């Protein structure tokens, strides 16, 4: 009986898996390295964003500049003068053809007059998607920036200004 147990144990030991060593294999085809160099992006301001001349009233109102067309609209207690309709901000970006570029705009909280009065900026908007492709022929693209201002009831007169940042970077 003892001999049968030893033979059985020996037979089990032969069937247990043993770790194998794989032979190294080279990739087919061989791996390569690559680098794509792009020209630095150039961002140029063509026009500042301008909401034009406005006349407030005793009621709250808002003014909008369309980022695609530059058209101005007013609602509520604000009237836009036809002699100064304002315009969208307009920018050009140049760089390497067919590359994707991310465009962004930082929004100031308000426009401020010299007297310290403020007009809230509700939004600054781009004229389309924030990701653009550089034209393969002209090596550039153009985009507009519009926005919405909230004009207070009896808003004090003055020239109101603020700065905002526009950035463009390769994706």
Short mmCIF file of N, CA, C and O in Angstrom, two decimals, residues 76-161:
data_model
loop_
_atom_site.label_atom_id
_atom_site.label_comp_id
_atom_site.label_asym_id
_atom_site.label_seq_id
_atom_site.Cartn_x
_atom_site.Cartn_y
_atom_site.Cartn_z
N UNK A 76 -35.80 95.27 -22.70
CA UNK A 76 -36.11 95.95 -21.45
C UNK A 76 -35.90 97.45 -21.56
O UNK A 76 -36.11 98.05 -22.61
N UNK A 77 -35.43 98.02 -20.48
CA UNK A 77 -35.33 99.47 -20.36
C UNK A 77 -34.04 100.08 -20.87
O UNK A 77 -33.52 101.00 -20.24
N UNK A 78 -33.53 99.61 -21.98
CA UNK A 78 -32.33 100.21 -22.57
C UNK A 78 -32.58 100.37 -24.07
O UNK A 78 -33.16 99.50 -24.71
N UNK A 79 -32.13 101.51 -24.61
CA UNK A 79 -32.27 101.79 -26.04
C UNK A 79 -30.88 101.97 -26.63
O UNK A 79 -30.05 102.68 -26.05
N UNK A 80 -30.65 101.35 -27.77
CA UNK A 80 -29.38 101.54 -28.47
C UNK A 80 -29.50 102.63 -29.51
O UNK A 80 -30.49 102.69 -30.23
N UNK A 81 -28.52 103.53 -29.57
CA UNK A 81 -28.54 104.60 -30.57
C UNK A 81 -28.04 104.06 -31.90
O UNK A 81 -27.02 103.36 -31.96
N UNK A 82 -28.73 104.43 -32.98
CA UNK A 82 -28.36 103.98 -34.32
C UNK A 82 -27.05 104.59 -34.80
O UNK A 82 -26.38 104.05 -35.68
N UNK A 83 -26.63 105.71 -34.20
CA UNK A 83 -25.39 106.37 -34.61
C UNK A 83 -24.13 105.62 -34.15
O UNK A 83 -23.05 105.86 -34.66
N UNK A 84 -24.27 104.69 -33.19
CA UNK A 84 -23.12 103.91 -32.69
C UNK A 84 -23.63 102.55 -32.25
O UNK A 84 -23.97 102.34 -31.09
N UNK A 85 -23.69 101.61 -33.22
CA UNK A 85 -24.29 100.30 -32.96
C UNK A 85 -23.32 99.29 -32.35
O UNK A 85 -23.70 98.17 -32.04
N UNK A 86 -22.06 99.68 -32.20
CA UNK A 86 -21.09 98.75 -31.62
C UNK A 86 -20.66 97.70 -32.62
O UNK A 86 -21.00 97.74 -33.80
N UNK A 87 -19.89 96.72 -32.14
CA UNK A 87 -19.39 95.63 -32.99
C UNK A 87 -18.86 94.50 -32.12
O UNK A 87 -18.53 94.69 -30.96
N UNK A 88 -18.78 93.36 -32.73
CA UNK A 88 -18.20 92.19 -32.05
C UNK A 88 -16.69 92.37 -31.97
O UNK A 88 -16.08 93.10 -32.75
N UNK A 89 -16.08 91.67 -31.04
CA UNK A 89 -14.62 91.56 -31.04
C UNK A 89 -14.25 90.60 -32.15
O UNK A 89 -14.96 89.61 -32.40
N UNK A 90 -13.17 90.88 -32.86
CA UNK A 90 -12.80 90.01 -33.98
C UNK A 90 -11.32 89.71 -33.91
O UNK A 90 -10.50 90.62 -33.67
N UNK A 91 -10.97 88.43 -34.10
CA UNK A 91 -9.60 87.96 -33.91
C UNK A 91 -9.18 87.05 -35.05
O UNK A 91 -10.03 86.39 -35.67
N UNK A 92 -7.88 86.97 -35.29
CA UNK A 92 -7.30 86.06 -36.27
C UNK A 92 -6.27 85.20 -35.57
O UNK A 92 -5.55 85.67 -34.68
N UNK A 93 -6.21 83.95 -35.95
CA UNK A 93 -5.21 83.03 -35.43
C UNK A 93 -4.50 82.39 -36.61
O UNK A 93 -5.13 81.98 -37.57
N UNK A 94 -3.17 82.32 -36.54
CA UNK A 94 -2.38 81.70 -37.60
C UNK A 94 -1.46 80.64 -36.98
O UNK A 94 -0.98 80.81 -35.86
N UNK A 95 -1.25 79.56 -37.73
CA UNK A 95 -0.39 78.49 -37.24
C UNK A 95 -0.20 77.41 -38.28
O UNK A 95 -0.37 77.65 -39.48
N UNK A 96 0.14 76.22 -37.85
CA UNK A 96 0.40 75.10 -38.75
C UNK A 96 -0.91 74.56 -39.32
O UNK A 96 -1.89 74.41 -38.60
N UNK A 97 -0.93 74.25 -40.61
CA UNK A 97 -2.17 73.82 -41.27
C UNK A 97 -2.73 72.51 -40.70
O UNK A 97 -1.99 71.65 -40.25
N UNK A 98 -4.06 72.44 -40.71
CA UNK A 98 -4.83 71.26 -40.30
C UNK A 98 -4.72 70.91 -38.82
O UNK A 98 -5.19 69.86 -38.41
N UNK A 99 -4.15 71.76 -38.02
CA UNK A 99 -4.02 71.48 -36.59
C UNK A 99 -5.24 71.99 -35.84
O UNK A 99 -5.84 73.00 -36.20
N UNK A 100 -5.60 71.28 -34.79
CA UNK A 100 -6.72 71.68 -33.93
C UNK A 100 -6.23 72.71 -32.92
O UNK A 100 -5.15 72.57 -32.35
N UNK A 101 -7.06 73.73 -32.70
CA UNK A 101 -6.74 74.80 -31.77
C UNK A 101 -7.93 75.02 -30.85
O UNK A 101 -9.07 75.03 -31.29
N UNK A 102 -7.66 75.20 -29.56
CA UNK A 102 -8.69 75.51 -28.57
C UNK A 102 -8.66 77.01 -28.33
O UNK A 102 -7.61 77.57 -28.00
N UNK A 103 -9.81 77.65 -28.48
CA UNK A 103 -9.95 79.09 -28.25
C UNK A 103 -10.79 79.28 -26.99
O UNK A 103 -11.81 78.61 -26.81
N UNK A 104 -10.36 80.20 -26.12
CA UNK A 104 -11.15 80.49 -24.92
C UNK A 104 -11.14 81.99 -24.64
O UNK A 104 -10.24 82.70 -25.06
N UNK A 105 -12.16 82.41 -23.91
CA UNK A 105 -12.34 83.81 -23.55
C UNK A 105 -12.58 83.87 -22.05
O UNK A 105 -13.42 83.13 -21.52
N UNK A 106 -11.85 84.74 -21.35
CA UNK A 106 -12.11 84.94 -19.92
C UNK A 106 -13.11 86.08 -19.77
O UNK A 106 -13.02 87.08 -20.47
N UNK A 107 -14.04 85.92 -18.90
CA UNK A 107 -15.11 86.90 -18.74
C UNK A 107 -14.84 87.82 -17.55
O UNK A 107 -14.67 87.34 -16.44
N UNK A 108 -14.80 89.14 -17.79
CA UNK A 108 -14.71 90.04 -16.65
C UNK A 108 -16.04 90.07 -15.91
O UNK A 108 -17.09 89.79 -16.49
N UNK A 109 -16.02 90.40 -14.64
CA UNK A 109 -17.26 90.46 -13.88
C UNK A 109 -18.13 91.64 -14.26
O UNK A 109 -19.35 91.56 -14.23
N UNK A 110 -17.47 92.76 -14.63
CA UNK A 110 -18.23 93.98 -14.92
C UNK A 110 -17.39 94.94 -15.73
O UNK A 110 -16.16 94.86 -15.74
N UNK A 111 -18.08 95.84 -16.42
CA UNK A 111 -17.44 97.01 -17.01
C UNK A 111 -17.51 98.11 -15.95
O UNK A 111 -18.50 98.20 -15.21
N UNK A 112 -16.49 98.96 -15.88
CA UNK A 112 -16.42 99.99 -14.85
C UNK A 112 -16.20 101.35 -15.48
O UNK A 112 -15.41 101.49 -16.42
N UNK A 113 -16.87 102.37 -14.94
CA UNK A 113 -16.68 103.74 -15.42
C UNK A 113 -15.57 104.41 -14.61
O UNK A 113 -15.15 103.89 -13.56
N UNK A 114 -15.13 105.58 -15.06
CA UNK A 114 -14.11 106.34 -14.33
C UNK A 114 -14.62 106.70 -12.93
O UNK A 114 -13.85 106.75 -11.97
N UNK A 115 -15.94 106.91 -12.81
CA UNK A 115 -16.54 107.25 -11.52
C UNK A 115 -16.68 106.05 -10.60
O UNK A 115 -17.07 106.18 -9.44
N UNK A 116 -16.39 104.83 -11.12
CA UNK A 116 -16.50 103.62 -10.30
C UNK A 116 -17.83 102.90 -10.41
O UNK A 116 -18.05 101.90 -9.73
N UNK A 117 -18.72 103.39 -11.27
CA UNK A 117 -19.99 102.68 -11.50
C UNK A 117 -19.71 101.43 -12.33
O UNK A 117 -18.75 101.39 -13.10
N UNK A 118 -20.56 100.43 -12.20
CA UNK A 118 -20.33 99.16 -12.91
C UNK A 118 -21.56 98.71 -13.69
O UNK A 118 -22.69 99.06 -13.35
N UNK A 119 -21.28 97.93 -14.73
CA UNK A 119 -22.31 97.24 -15.51
C UNK A 119 -21.92 95.77 -15.53
O UNK A 119 -20.84 95.41 -16.01
N UNK A 120 -22.76 94.87 -14.99
CA UNK A 120 -22.43 93.45 -14.97
C UNK A 120 -22.32 92.85 -16.38
O UNK A 120 -23.14 93.14 -17.25
N UNK A 121 -21.32 92.00 -16.56
CA UNK A 121 -21.17 91.23 -17.79
C UNK A 121 -21.81 89.87 -17.53
O UNK A 121 -21.34 89.11 -16.68
N UNK A 122 -22.91 89.60 -18.24
CA UNK A 122 -23.59 88.32 -18.04
C UNK A 122 -22.90 87.18 -18.76
O UNK A 122 -22.91 86.04 -18.31
N UNK A 123 -22.31 87.48 -19.94
CA UNK A 123 -21.63 86.43 -20.70
C UNK A 123 -20.76 87.05 -21.78
O UNK A 123 -21.07 88.11 -22.30
N UNK A 124 -19.67 86.39 -22.10
CA UNK A 124 -18.91 86.61 -23.33
C UNK A 124 -19.00 85.31 -24.11
O UNK A 124 -18.87 84.22 -23.53
N UNK A 125 -19.25 85.41 -25.41
CA UNK A 125 -19.49 84.21 -26.21
C UNK A 125 -18.65 84.20 -27.47
O UNK A 125 -18.33 85.25 -28.03
N UNK A 126 -18.30 83.00 -27.91
CA UNK A 126 -17.58 82.79 -29.18
C UNK A 126 -18.58 82.52 -30.29
O UNK A 126 -19.68 82.04 -30.04
N UNK A 127 -18.18 82.76 -31.52
CA UNK A 127 -19.06 82.54 -32.67
C UNK A 127 -19.05 81.10 -33.18
O UNK A 127 -19.09 80.87 -34.37
N UNK A 128 -18.98 80.16 -32.33
CA UNK A 128 -19.00 78.76 -32.74
C UNK A 128 -18.28 77.92 -31.71
O UNK A 128 -18.13 78.32 -30.56
N UNK A 129 -17.81 76.78 -32.16
CA UNK A 129 -17.14 75.84 -31.27
C UNK A 129 -15.83 76.41 -30.74
O UNK A 129 -15.19 77.23 -31.41
N UNK A 130 -15.44 75.96 -29.58
CA UNK A 130 -14.17 76.42 -29.01
C UNK A 130 -12.97 75.69 -29.62
O UNK A 130 -11.85 76.15 -29.48
N UNK A 131 -13.21 74.59 -30.31
CA UNK A 131 -12.13 73.87 -30.99
C UNK A 131 -12.24 74.15 -32.48
O UNK A 131 -13.29 73.91 -33.09
N UNK A 132 -11.18 74.68 -33.07
CA UNK A 132 -11.15 75.07 -34.48
C UNK A 132 -10.00 74.34 -35.18
O UNK A 132 -9.06 73.90 -34.54
N UNK A 133 -10.09 74.28 -36.52
CA UNK A 133 -9.02 73.70 -37.32
C UNK A 133 -8.39 74.79 -38.18
O UNK A 133 -9.10 75.55 -38.83
N UNK A 134 -7.08 74.84 -38.18
CA UNK A 134 -6.38 75.83 -38.99
C UNK A 134 -6.50 75.42 -40.46
O UNK A 134 -6.24 74.28 -40.83
N UNK A 135 -6.93 76.37 -41.28
CA UNK A 135 -7.14 76.13 -42.70
C UNK A 135 -5.83 75.67 -43.36
O UNK A 135 -4.78 76.26 -43.15
N UNK A 136 -5.89 74.60 -44.19
CA UNK A 136 -4.67 74.08 -44.80
C UNK A 136 -4.05 75.01 -45.85
O UNK A 136 -2.85 74.94 -46.10
N UNK A 137 -4.85 75.87 -46.44
CA UNK A 137 -4.33 76.76 -47.48
C UNK A 137 -3.89 78.10 -46.92
O UNK A 137 -2.76 78.54 -47.12
N UNK A 138 -4.80 78.76 -46.19
CA UNK A 138 -4.49 80.09 -45.67
C UNK A 138 -3.68 80.05 -44.38
O UNK A 138 -3.11 81.06 -43.97
N UNK A 139 -3.68 78.89 -43.71
CA UNK A 139 -2.94 78.68 -42.45
C UNK A 139 -3.46 79.56 -41.32
O UNK A 139 -2.72 79.95 -40.42
N UNK A 140 -4.76 79.91 -41.36
CA UNK A 140 -5.32 80.71 -40.28
C UNK A 140 -6.81 80.43 -40.13
O UNK A 140 -7.38 79.64 -40.87
N UNK A 141 -7.43 81.07 -39.15
CA UNK A 141 -8.89 81.13 -39.02
C UNK A 141 -9.23 82.39 -38.24
O UNK A 141 -8.39 82.96 -37.54
N UNK A 142 -10.46 82.83 -38.39
CA UNK A 142 -10.94 84.04 -37.75
C UNK A 142 -12.10 83.67 -36.84
O UNK A 142 -12.82 82.71 -37.10
N UNK A 143 -12.30 84.44 -35.77
CA UNK A 143 -13.45 84.20 -34.91
C UNK A 143 -13.89 85.50 -34.24
O UNK A 143 -13.12 86.44 -34.09
N UNK A 144 -15.18 85.51 -33.88
CA UNK A 144 -15.77 86.68 -33.24
C UNK A 144 -16.10 86.41 -31.78
O UNK A 144 -16.32 85.27 -31.39
N UNK A 145 -16.13 87.48 -31.00
CA UNK A 145 -16.51 87.42 -29.59
C UNK A 145 -17.64 88.42 -29.38
O UNK A 145 -17.52 89.60 -29.76
N UNK A 146 -18.73 87.97 -28.80
CA UNK A 146 -19.86 88.82 -28.46
C UNK A 146 -20.11 88.75 -26.97
O UNK A 146 -19.32 88.15 -26.23
N UNK A 147 -21.21 89.33 -26.55
CA UNK A 147 -21.50 89.28 -25.13
C UNK A 147 -22.84 89.87 -24.77
O UNK A 147 -23.58 90.38 -25.63
N UNK A 148 -23.14 89.81 -23.47
CA UNK A 148 -24.40 90.32 -22.92
C UNK A 148 -24.08 91.15 -21.69
O UNK A 148 -23.37 90.69 -20.79
N UNK A 149 -24.61 92.38 -21.66
CA UNK A 149 -24.47 93.26 -20.50
C UNK A 149 -25.84 93.49 -19.88
O UNK A 149 -26.85 93.59 -20.58
N UNK A 150 -25.86 93.63 -18.57
CA UNK A 150 -27.08 93.96 -17.83
C UNK A 150 -27.03 95.44 -17.48
O UNK A 150 -26.17 95.87 -16.69
N UNK A 151 -27.92 96.24 -18.05
CA UNK A 151 -27.95 97.67 -17.82
C UNK A 151 -28.96 97.97 -16.73
O UNK A 151 -30.15 97.66 -16.86
N UNK A 152 -28.50 98.58 -15.64
CA UNK A 152 -29.36 98.85 -14.50
C UNK A 152 -30.36 99.97 -14.78
O UNK A 152 -30.15 100.81 -15.66
N UNK A 153 -31.43 99.97 -14.02
CA UNK A 153 -32.39 101.07 -14.09
C UNK A 153 -31.66 102.35 -13.68
O UNK A 153 -30.92 102.36 -12.69
N UNK A 154 -31.82 103.39 -14.49
CA UNK A 154 -31.16 104.68 -14.23
C UNK A 154 -29.64 104.55 -14.10
O UNK A 154 -29.03 105.22 -13.26
N UNK A 155 -29.05 103.69 -14.91
CA UNK A 155 -27.60 103.49 -14.90
C UNK A 155 -26.91 104.84 -15.13
O UNK A 155 -27.26 105.57 -16.05
N UNK A 156 -25.94 105.22 -14.30
CA UNK A 156 -25.25 106.50 -14.47
C UNK A 156 -24.51 106.57 -15.81
O UNK A 156 -23.98 105.57 -16.30
N UNK A 157 -24.46 107.78 -16.37
CA UNK A 157 -23.77 107.96 -17.65
C UNK A 157 -22.27 107.80 -17.47
O UNK A 157 -21.74 107.94 -16.37
N UNK A 158 -21.60 107.52 -18.57
CA UNK A 158 -20.15 107.39 -18.56
C UNK A 158 -19.69 106.37 -19.57
O UNK A 158 -20.50 105.65 -20.16
N UNK A 159 -18.39 106.33 -19.77
CA UNK A 159 -17.78 105.32 -20.62
C UNK A 159 -17.36 104.18 -19.70
O UNK A 159 -16.58 104.37 -18.76
N UNK A 160 -17.87 102.99 -19.95
CA UNK A 160 -17.60 101.81 -19.13
C UNK A 160 -16.67 100.88 -19.91
O UNK A 160 -16.91 100.60 -21.08
N UNK A 161 -15.62 100.41 -19.25
CA UNK A 161 -14.64 99.54 -19.92
C UNK A 161 -14.22 98.39 -19.02
O UNK A 161 -14.37 98.46 -17.80
#
